[in-house]
Coordinates of C-alpha atoms in Angstrom, one line a residue:
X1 CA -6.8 44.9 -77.6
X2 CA -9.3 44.5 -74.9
X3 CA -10.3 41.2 -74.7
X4 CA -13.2 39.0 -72.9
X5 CA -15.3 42.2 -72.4
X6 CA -18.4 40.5 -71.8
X7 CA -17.0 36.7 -71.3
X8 CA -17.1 36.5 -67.8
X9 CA -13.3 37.8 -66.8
X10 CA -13.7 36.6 -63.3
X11 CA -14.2 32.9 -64.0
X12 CA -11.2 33.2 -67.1
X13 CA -8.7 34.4 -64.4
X14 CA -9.7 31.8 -61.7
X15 CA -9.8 29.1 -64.3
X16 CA -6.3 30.2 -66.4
X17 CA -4.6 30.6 -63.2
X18 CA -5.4 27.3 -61.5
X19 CA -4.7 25.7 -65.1
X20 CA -1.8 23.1 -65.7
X21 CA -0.9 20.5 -68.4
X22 CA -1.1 18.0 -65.8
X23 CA -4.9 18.2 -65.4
X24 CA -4.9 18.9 -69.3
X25 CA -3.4 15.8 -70.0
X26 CA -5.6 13.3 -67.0
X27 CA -8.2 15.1 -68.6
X28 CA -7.9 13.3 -72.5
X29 CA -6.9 10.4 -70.7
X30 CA -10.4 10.5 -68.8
X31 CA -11.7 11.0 -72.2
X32 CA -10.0 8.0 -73.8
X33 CA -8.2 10.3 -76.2
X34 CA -6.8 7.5 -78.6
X35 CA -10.6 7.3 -79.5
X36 CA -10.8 11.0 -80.5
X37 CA -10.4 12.2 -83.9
X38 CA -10.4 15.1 -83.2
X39 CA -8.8 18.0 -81.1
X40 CA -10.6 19.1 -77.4
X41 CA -9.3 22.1 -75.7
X42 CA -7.8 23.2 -72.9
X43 CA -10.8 25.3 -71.8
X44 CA -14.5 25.5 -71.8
X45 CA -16.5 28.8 -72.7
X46 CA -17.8 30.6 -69.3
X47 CA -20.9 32.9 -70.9
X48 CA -22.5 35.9 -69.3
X49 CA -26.3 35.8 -68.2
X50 CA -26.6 38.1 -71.1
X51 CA -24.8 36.8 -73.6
X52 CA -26.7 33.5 -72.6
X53 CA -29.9 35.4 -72.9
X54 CA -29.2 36.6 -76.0
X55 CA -28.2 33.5 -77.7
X56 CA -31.5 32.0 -76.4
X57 CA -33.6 35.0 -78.3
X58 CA -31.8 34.2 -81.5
X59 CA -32.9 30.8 -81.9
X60 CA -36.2 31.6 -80.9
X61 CA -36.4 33.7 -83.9
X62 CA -34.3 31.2 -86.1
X63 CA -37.3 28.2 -84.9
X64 CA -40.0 30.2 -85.1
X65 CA -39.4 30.4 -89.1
X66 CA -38.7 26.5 -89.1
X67 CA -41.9 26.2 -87.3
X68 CA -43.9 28.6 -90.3
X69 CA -46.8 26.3 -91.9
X70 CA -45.6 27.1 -95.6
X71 CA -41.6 26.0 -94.5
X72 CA -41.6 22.7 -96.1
X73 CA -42.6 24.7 -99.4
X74 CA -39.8 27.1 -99.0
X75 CA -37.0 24.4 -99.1
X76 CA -38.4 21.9 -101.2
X77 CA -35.5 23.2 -103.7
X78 CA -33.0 22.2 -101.1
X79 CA -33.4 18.7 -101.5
X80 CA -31.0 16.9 -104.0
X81 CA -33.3 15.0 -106.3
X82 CA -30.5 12.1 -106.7
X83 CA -30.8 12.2 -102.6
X84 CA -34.8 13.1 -101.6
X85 CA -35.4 10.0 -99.1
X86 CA -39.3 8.5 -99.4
X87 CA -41.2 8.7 -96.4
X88 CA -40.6 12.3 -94.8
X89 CA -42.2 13.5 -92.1
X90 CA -43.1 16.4 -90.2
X91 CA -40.6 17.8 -88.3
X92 CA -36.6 17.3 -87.8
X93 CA -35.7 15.7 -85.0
X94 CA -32.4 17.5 -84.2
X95 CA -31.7 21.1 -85.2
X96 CA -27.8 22.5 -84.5
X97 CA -27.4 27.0 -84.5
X98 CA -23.9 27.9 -84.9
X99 CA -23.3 31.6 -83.6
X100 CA -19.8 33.1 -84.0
X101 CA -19.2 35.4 -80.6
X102 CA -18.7 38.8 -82.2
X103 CA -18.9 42.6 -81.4
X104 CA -21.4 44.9 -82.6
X105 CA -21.2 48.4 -83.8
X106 CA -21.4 49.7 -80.2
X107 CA -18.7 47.5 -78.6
X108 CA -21.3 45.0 -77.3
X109 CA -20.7 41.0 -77.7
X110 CA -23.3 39.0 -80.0
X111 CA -24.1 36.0 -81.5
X112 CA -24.3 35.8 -85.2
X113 CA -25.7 33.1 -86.9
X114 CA -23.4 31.0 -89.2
X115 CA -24.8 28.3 -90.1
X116 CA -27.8 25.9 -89.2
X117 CA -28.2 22.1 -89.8
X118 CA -31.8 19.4 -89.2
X119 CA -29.3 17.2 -88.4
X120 CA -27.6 15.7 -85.1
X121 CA -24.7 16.7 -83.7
X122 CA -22.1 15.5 -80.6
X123 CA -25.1 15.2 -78.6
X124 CA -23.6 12.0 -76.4
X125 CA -20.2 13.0 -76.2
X126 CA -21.0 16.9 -74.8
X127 CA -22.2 15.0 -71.5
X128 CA -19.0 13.2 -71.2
X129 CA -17.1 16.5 -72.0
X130 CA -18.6 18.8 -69.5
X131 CA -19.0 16.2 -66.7
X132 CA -15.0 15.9 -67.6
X133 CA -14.2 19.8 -67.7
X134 CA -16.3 19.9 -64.3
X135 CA -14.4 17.0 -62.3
X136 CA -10.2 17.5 -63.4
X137 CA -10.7 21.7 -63.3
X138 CA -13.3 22.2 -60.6
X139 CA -15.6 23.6 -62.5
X140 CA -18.7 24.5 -59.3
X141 CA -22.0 23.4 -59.5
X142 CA -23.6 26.6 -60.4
X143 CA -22.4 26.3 -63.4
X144 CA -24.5 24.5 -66.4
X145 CA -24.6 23.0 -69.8
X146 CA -27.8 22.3 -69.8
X147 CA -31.1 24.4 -70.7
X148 CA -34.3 24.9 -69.8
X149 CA -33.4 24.0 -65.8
X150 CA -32.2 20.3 -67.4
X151 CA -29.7 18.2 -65.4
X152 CA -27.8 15.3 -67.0
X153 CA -30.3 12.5 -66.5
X154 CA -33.2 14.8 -67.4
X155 CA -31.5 15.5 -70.6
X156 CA -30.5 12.0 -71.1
X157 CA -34.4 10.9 -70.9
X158 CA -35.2 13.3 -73.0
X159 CA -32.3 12.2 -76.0
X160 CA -33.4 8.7 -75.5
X161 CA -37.3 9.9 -75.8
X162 CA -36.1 11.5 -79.1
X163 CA -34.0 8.8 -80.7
X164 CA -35.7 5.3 -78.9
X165 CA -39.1 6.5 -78.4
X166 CA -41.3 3.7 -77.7
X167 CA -39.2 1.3 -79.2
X168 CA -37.1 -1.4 -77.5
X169 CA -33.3 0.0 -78.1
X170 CA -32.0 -3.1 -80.0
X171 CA -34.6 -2.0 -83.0
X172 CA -33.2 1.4 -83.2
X173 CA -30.0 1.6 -84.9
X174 CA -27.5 4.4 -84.7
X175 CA -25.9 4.6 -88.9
X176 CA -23.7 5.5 -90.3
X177 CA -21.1 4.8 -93.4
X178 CA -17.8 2.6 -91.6
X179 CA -19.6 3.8 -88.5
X180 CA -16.5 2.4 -86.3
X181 CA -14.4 4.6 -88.2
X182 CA -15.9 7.8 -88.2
X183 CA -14.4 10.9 -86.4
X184 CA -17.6 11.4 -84.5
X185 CA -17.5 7.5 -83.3
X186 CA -16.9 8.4 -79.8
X187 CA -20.3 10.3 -80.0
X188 CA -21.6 7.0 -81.5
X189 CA -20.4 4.8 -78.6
X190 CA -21.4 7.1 -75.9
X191 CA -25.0 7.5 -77.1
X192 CA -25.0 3.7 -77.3
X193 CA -23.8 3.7 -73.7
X194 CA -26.7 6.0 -72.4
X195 CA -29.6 5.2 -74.6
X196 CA -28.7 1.1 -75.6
X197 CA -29.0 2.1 -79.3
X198 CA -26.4 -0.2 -81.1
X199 CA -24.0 1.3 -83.7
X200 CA -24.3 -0.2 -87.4
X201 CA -22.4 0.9 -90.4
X202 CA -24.7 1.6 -93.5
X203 CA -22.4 -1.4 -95.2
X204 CA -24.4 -3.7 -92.6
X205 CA -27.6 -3.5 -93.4
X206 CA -30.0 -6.4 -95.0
X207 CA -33.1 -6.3 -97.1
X208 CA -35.9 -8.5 -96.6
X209 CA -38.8 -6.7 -98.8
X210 CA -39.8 -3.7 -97.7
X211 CA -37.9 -4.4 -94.0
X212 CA -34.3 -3.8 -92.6
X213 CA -32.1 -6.0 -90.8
X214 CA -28.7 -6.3 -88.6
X215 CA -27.2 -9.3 -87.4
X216 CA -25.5 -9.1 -83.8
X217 CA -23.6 -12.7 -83.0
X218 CA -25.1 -14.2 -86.2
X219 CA -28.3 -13.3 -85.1
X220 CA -31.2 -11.0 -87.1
X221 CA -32.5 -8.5 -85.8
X222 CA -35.2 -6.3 -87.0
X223 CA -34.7 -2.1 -87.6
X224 CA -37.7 -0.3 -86.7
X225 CA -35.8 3.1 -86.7
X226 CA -32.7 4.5 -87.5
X227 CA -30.7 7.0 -85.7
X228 CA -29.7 8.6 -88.7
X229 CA -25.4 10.1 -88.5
X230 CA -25.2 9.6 -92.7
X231 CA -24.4 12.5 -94.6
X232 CA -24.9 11.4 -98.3
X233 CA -22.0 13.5 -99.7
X234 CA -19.7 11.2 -97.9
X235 CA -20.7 8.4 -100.6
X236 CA -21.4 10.5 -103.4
X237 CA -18.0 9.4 -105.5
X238 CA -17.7 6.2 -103.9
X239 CA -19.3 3.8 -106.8
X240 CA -18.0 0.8 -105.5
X241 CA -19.8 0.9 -102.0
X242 CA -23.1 2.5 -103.5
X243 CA -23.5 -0.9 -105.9
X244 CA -22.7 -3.2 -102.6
X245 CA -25.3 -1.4 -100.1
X246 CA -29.3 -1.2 -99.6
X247 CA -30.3 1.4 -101.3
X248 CA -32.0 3.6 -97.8
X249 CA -33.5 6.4 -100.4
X250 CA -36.5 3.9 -101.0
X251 CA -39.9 3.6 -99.1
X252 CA -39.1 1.2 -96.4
X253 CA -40.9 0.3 -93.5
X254 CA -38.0 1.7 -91.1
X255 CA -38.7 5.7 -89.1
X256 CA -35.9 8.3 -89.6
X257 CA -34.4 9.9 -86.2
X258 CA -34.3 12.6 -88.1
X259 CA -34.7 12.0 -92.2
X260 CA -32.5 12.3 -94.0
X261 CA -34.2 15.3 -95.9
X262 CA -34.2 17.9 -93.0
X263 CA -30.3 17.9 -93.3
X264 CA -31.0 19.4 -96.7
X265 CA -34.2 21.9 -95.7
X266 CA -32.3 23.2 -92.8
X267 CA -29.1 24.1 -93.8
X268 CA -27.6 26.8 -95.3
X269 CA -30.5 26.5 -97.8
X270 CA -32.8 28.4 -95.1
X271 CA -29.9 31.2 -94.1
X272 CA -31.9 33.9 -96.5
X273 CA -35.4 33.0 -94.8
X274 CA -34.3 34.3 -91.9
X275 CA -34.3 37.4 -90.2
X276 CA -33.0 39.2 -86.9
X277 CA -31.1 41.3 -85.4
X278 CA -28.5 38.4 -84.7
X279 CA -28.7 37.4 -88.7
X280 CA -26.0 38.2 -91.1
X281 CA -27.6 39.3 -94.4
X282 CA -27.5 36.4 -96.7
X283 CA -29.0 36.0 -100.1
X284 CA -29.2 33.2 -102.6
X285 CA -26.0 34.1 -105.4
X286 CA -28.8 33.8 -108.3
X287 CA -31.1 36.7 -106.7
X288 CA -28.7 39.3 -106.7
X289 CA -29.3 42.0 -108.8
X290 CA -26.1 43.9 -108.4
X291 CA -22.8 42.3 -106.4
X292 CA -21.8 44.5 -103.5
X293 CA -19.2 46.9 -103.8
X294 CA -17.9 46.0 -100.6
X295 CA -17.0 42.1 -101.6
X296 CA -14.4 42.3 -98.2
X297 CA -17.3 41.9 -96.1
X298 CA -19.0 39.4 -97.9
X299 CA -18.5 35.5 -97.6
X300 CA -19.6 32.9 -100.8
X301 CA -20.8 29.2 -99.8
X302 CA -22.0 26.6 -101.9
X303 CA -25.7 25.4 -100.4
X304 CA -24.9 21.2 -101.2
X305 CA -21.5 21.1 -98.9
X306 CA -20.0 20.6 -95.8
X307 CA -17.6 20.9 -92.8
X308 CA -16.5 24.4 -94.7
X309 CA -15.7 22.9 -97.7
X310 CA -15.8 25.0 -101.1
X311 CA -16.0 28.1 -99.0
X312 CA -14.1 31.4 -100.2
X313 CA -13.5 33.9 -97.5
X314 CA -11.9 36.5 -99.6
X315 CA -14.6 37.1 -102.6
X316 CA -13.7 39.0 -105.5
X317 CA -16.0 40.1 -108.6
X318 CA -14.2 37.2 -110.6
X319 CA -14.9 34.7 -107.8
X320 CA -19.3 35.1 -108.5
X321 CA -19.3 35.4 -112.4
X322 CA -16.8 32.4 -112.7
X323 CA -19.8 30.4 -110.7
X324 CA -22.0 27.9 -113.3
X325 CA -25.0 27.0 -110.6
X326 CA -25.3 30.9 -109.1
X327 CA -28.5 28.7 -107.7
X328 CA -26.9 26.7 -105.6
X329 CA -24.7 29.4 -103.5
X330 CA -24.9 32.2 -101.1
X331 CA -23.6 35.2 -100.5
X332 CA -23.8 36.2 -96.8
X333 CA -22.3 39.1 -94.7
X334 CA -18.9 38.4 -93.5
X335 CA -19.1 37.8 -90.0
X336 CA -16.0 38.9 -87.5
X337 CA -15.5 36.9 -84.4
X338 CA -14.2 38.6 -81.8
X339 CA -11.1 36.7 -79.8
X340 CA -13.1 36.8 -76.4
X341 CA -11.3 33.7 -74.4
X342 CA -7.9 34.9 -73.0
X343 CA -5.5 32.1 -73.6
X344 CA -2.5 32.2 -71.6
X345 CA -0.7 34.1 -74.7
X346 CA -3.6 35.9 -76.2
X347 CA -6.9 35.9 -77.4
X348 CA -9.2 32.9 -78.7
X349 CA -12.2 33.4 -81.4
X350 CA -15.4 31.3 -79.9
X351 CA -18.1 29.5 -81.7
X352 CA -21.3 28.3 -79.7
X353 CA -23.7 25.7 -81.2
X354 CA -27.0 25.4 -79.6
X355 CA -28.6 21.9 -79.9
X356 CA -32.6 21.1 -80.0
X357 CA -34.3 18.0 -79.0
X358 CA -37.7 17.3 -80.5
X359 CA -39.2 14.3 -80.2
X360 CA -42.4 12.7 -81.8
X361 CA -45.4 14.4 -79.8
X362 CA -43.7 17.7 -78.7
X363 CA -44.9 20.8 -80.4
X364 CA -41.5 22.4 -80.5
X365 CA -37.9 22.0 -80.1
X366 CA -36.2 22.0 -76.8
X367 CA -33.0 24.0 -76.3
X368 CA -31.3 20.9 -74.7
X369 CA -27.1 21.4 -74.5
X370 CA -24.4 23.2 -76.6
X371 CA -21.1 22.8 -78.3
X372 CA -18.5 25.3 -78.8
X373 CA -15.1 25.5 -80.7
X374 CA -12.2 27.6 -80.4
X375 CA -10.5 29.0 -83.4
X376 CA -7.1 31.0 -84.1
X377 CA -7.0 30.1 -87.5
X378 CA -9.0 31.3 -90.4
X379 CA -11.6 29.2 -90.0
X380 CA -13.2 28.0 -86.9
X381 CA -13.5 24.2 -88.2
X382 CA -11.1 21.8 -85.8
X383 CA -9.8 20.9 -88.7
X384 CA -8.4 23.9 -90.1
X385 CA -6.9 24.6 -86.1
X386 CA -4.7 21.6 -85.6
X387 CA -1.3 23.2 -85.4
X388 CA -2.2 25.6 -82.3
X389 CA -3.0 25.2 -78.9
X390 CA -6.1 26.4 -77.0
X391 CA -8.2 25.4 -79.8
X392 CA -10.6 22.8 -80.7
X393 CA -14.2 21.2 -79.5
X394 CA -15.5 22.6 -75.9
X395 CA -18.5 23.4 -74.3
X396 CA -19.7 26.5 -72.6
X397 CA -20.8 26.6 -69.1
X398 CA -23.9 28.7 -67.9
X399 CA -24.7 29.8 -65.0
X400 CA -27.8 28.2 -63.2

């Protein structure tokens, strides 16, 4: 198999051969990786100009429909009725693209979407990461994470003009359930490091009328916004904790960074809005007027889930008529990644997740940073990866 056709060959063989454990290793412990939950790999992504290029024109497409007039009305549905937070308003403030790295029909590498989320996403730790990749492996300076001609303090104003605004950082509250004990906490403490946003589990949080509080050293102090990291199915089954804690779905005099709804209107919920040449044909299960012949090629995923859960990769006829809420699920074009990071023994499937930045009183989004992962397994989750090497949560360098 030929491998890393379009992934920048020159940069993989400088970087693989100058590549030891060593560095691997003072590279967690420069990350403090007893306070990871999570696996980081041994490589970055190194993207060609067009690959990069083309990624860029997909989620211009992708956003343009999120910025549609009539989208609200399209995925009003999405929204959970037990869930639907008062107080909504007119944009997300963070919006995540996943794009599996794949090969079309004529040998070229593409993106193709997976899946989208109005939601935020490692947006403190990536700055950590890539400034880590860049000092322990010598990654050159002509290399970038950052879009839009961003460097790391640019991009640092502009995530703390998204998430603190005009407000004094102690009133604005990252939150999140048993925030300490989160597997994304290390993003949590980061951002607080950069930005001066505290970090306040959903458990903390004090009613007074139509206001929220948090005590720091026994004293109270006000919550003007929240820095929202909740995702409600997390507490879903947990009765005991939803009788003990302010109920946040209530009008309160508190902004979201983002609300709590956009996780919901962008999500898989928009997948069969969109269209593109870097879209996989997705439609919602109860629309269907006749199931495909060709089920191998065709992935089914519940809309209200996450992290990969309740997905089935190999569909059968059985799988769709067995389903009670066709309503609630998709059925979207299979898409193949194609193993284009050479590992020392072999090849490595790539995801790239392009994050947006839109603060109150922009008109758009701004492509700010990425994420990527690296799978061998089934899935490209870090979860469902933990037994191999050359796997996990990265970043992909551009050039500048």
């Amino acid at each position: 198999m030929q491998i890393e056709t379009n992934m920048e060959p020159f940069a993989r063989k400088i970087y693989n051969e100058n590549f030891t454990n060593q560095k691997y290793q003072r590279f967690l412990n420069n990350l403090d990786e007893d306070a990871i939950a999570f696996r980081v790999a041994e490589t970055p992504v190194f993207l060609t100009d067009d690959f990069r290029e083309k990624l860029i024109s997909a989620g211009d497409d992708i956003i343009s429909t999120i910025l549609q007039p009539d989208f609200k009305e399209l995925t009003e549905r999405a929204i959970p009725d037990k869930w639907r937070v008062a107080n909504e308003n007119d944009h997300p403030h963070f919006i995540a693209l996943d794009f599996g790295v794949c090969k079309d029909t004529d040998g070229q590498i593409v993106p193709k979407l997976i899946e989208l989320q109005g939601f935020p996403s490692l947006y403190g730790f990536q700055v950590k990461l890539a400034r880590n990749y860049r000092e322990v492996f010598a990654i050159g300076d002509n290399w970038k994470v950052y879009f839009n001609g961003m460097d790391e303090q640019e991009y640092i104003s502009l995530l703390k003009k998204t998430i603190v605004g005009d407000h004094d950082p102690e009133e604005v509250v990252l939150m999140d359930v048993n925030a300490p004990r989160q597997k994304t906490a290390i993003d949590f403490f980061l951002t607080q490091k950069y930005i001066g946003t505290p970090v306040v589990s959903l458990e903390d949080l004090e009613q007074e009328g139509n206001r929220l509080f948090y005590q720091v050293n026994g004293e109270k102090k006000l919550i003007k916004r929240i820095y929202n990291r909740l995702i409600f199915d997390e507490i879903e089954n947990n009765s005991d904790l939803l009788s003990k804690i302010v109920d946040v779905r209530q009008p309160l005099d508190v902004e979201w960074i983002t609300h709590p709804n956009w996780f919901y209107r962008i999500s898989k919920f928009t997948m069969p809005f969109l269209k593109g040449d870097y879209i996989p044909r997705t439609q919602f299960l109860h629309q269907i007027k006749e199931i495909p012949a060709d089920l191998e090629n065709y992935v089914l995923k519940p809309l209200f889930s996450f992290a990969g859960q309740g997905v089935i990769i190999d569909v059968s006829k059985n799988d769709i008529e067995n389903i009670k809420d066709p309503e609630n699920w998709i059925l979207q074009q299979k898409v193949n990644y194609e193993p284009v990071v050479q590992s020392p023994d072999g090849g490595v499937k790539v995801e790239v997740r392009l994050l947006y930045l839109w603060p109150n009183g922009d008109e758009k989004p701004t492509l700010a940073i990425n994420l990527a992962r690296l799978s061998r397994g089934k899935m490209i989750g870090v979860r469902y990866n933990q037994d191999f090497d050359w796997v996990g949560g990265t970043i992909a360098f551009m050039r500048g």
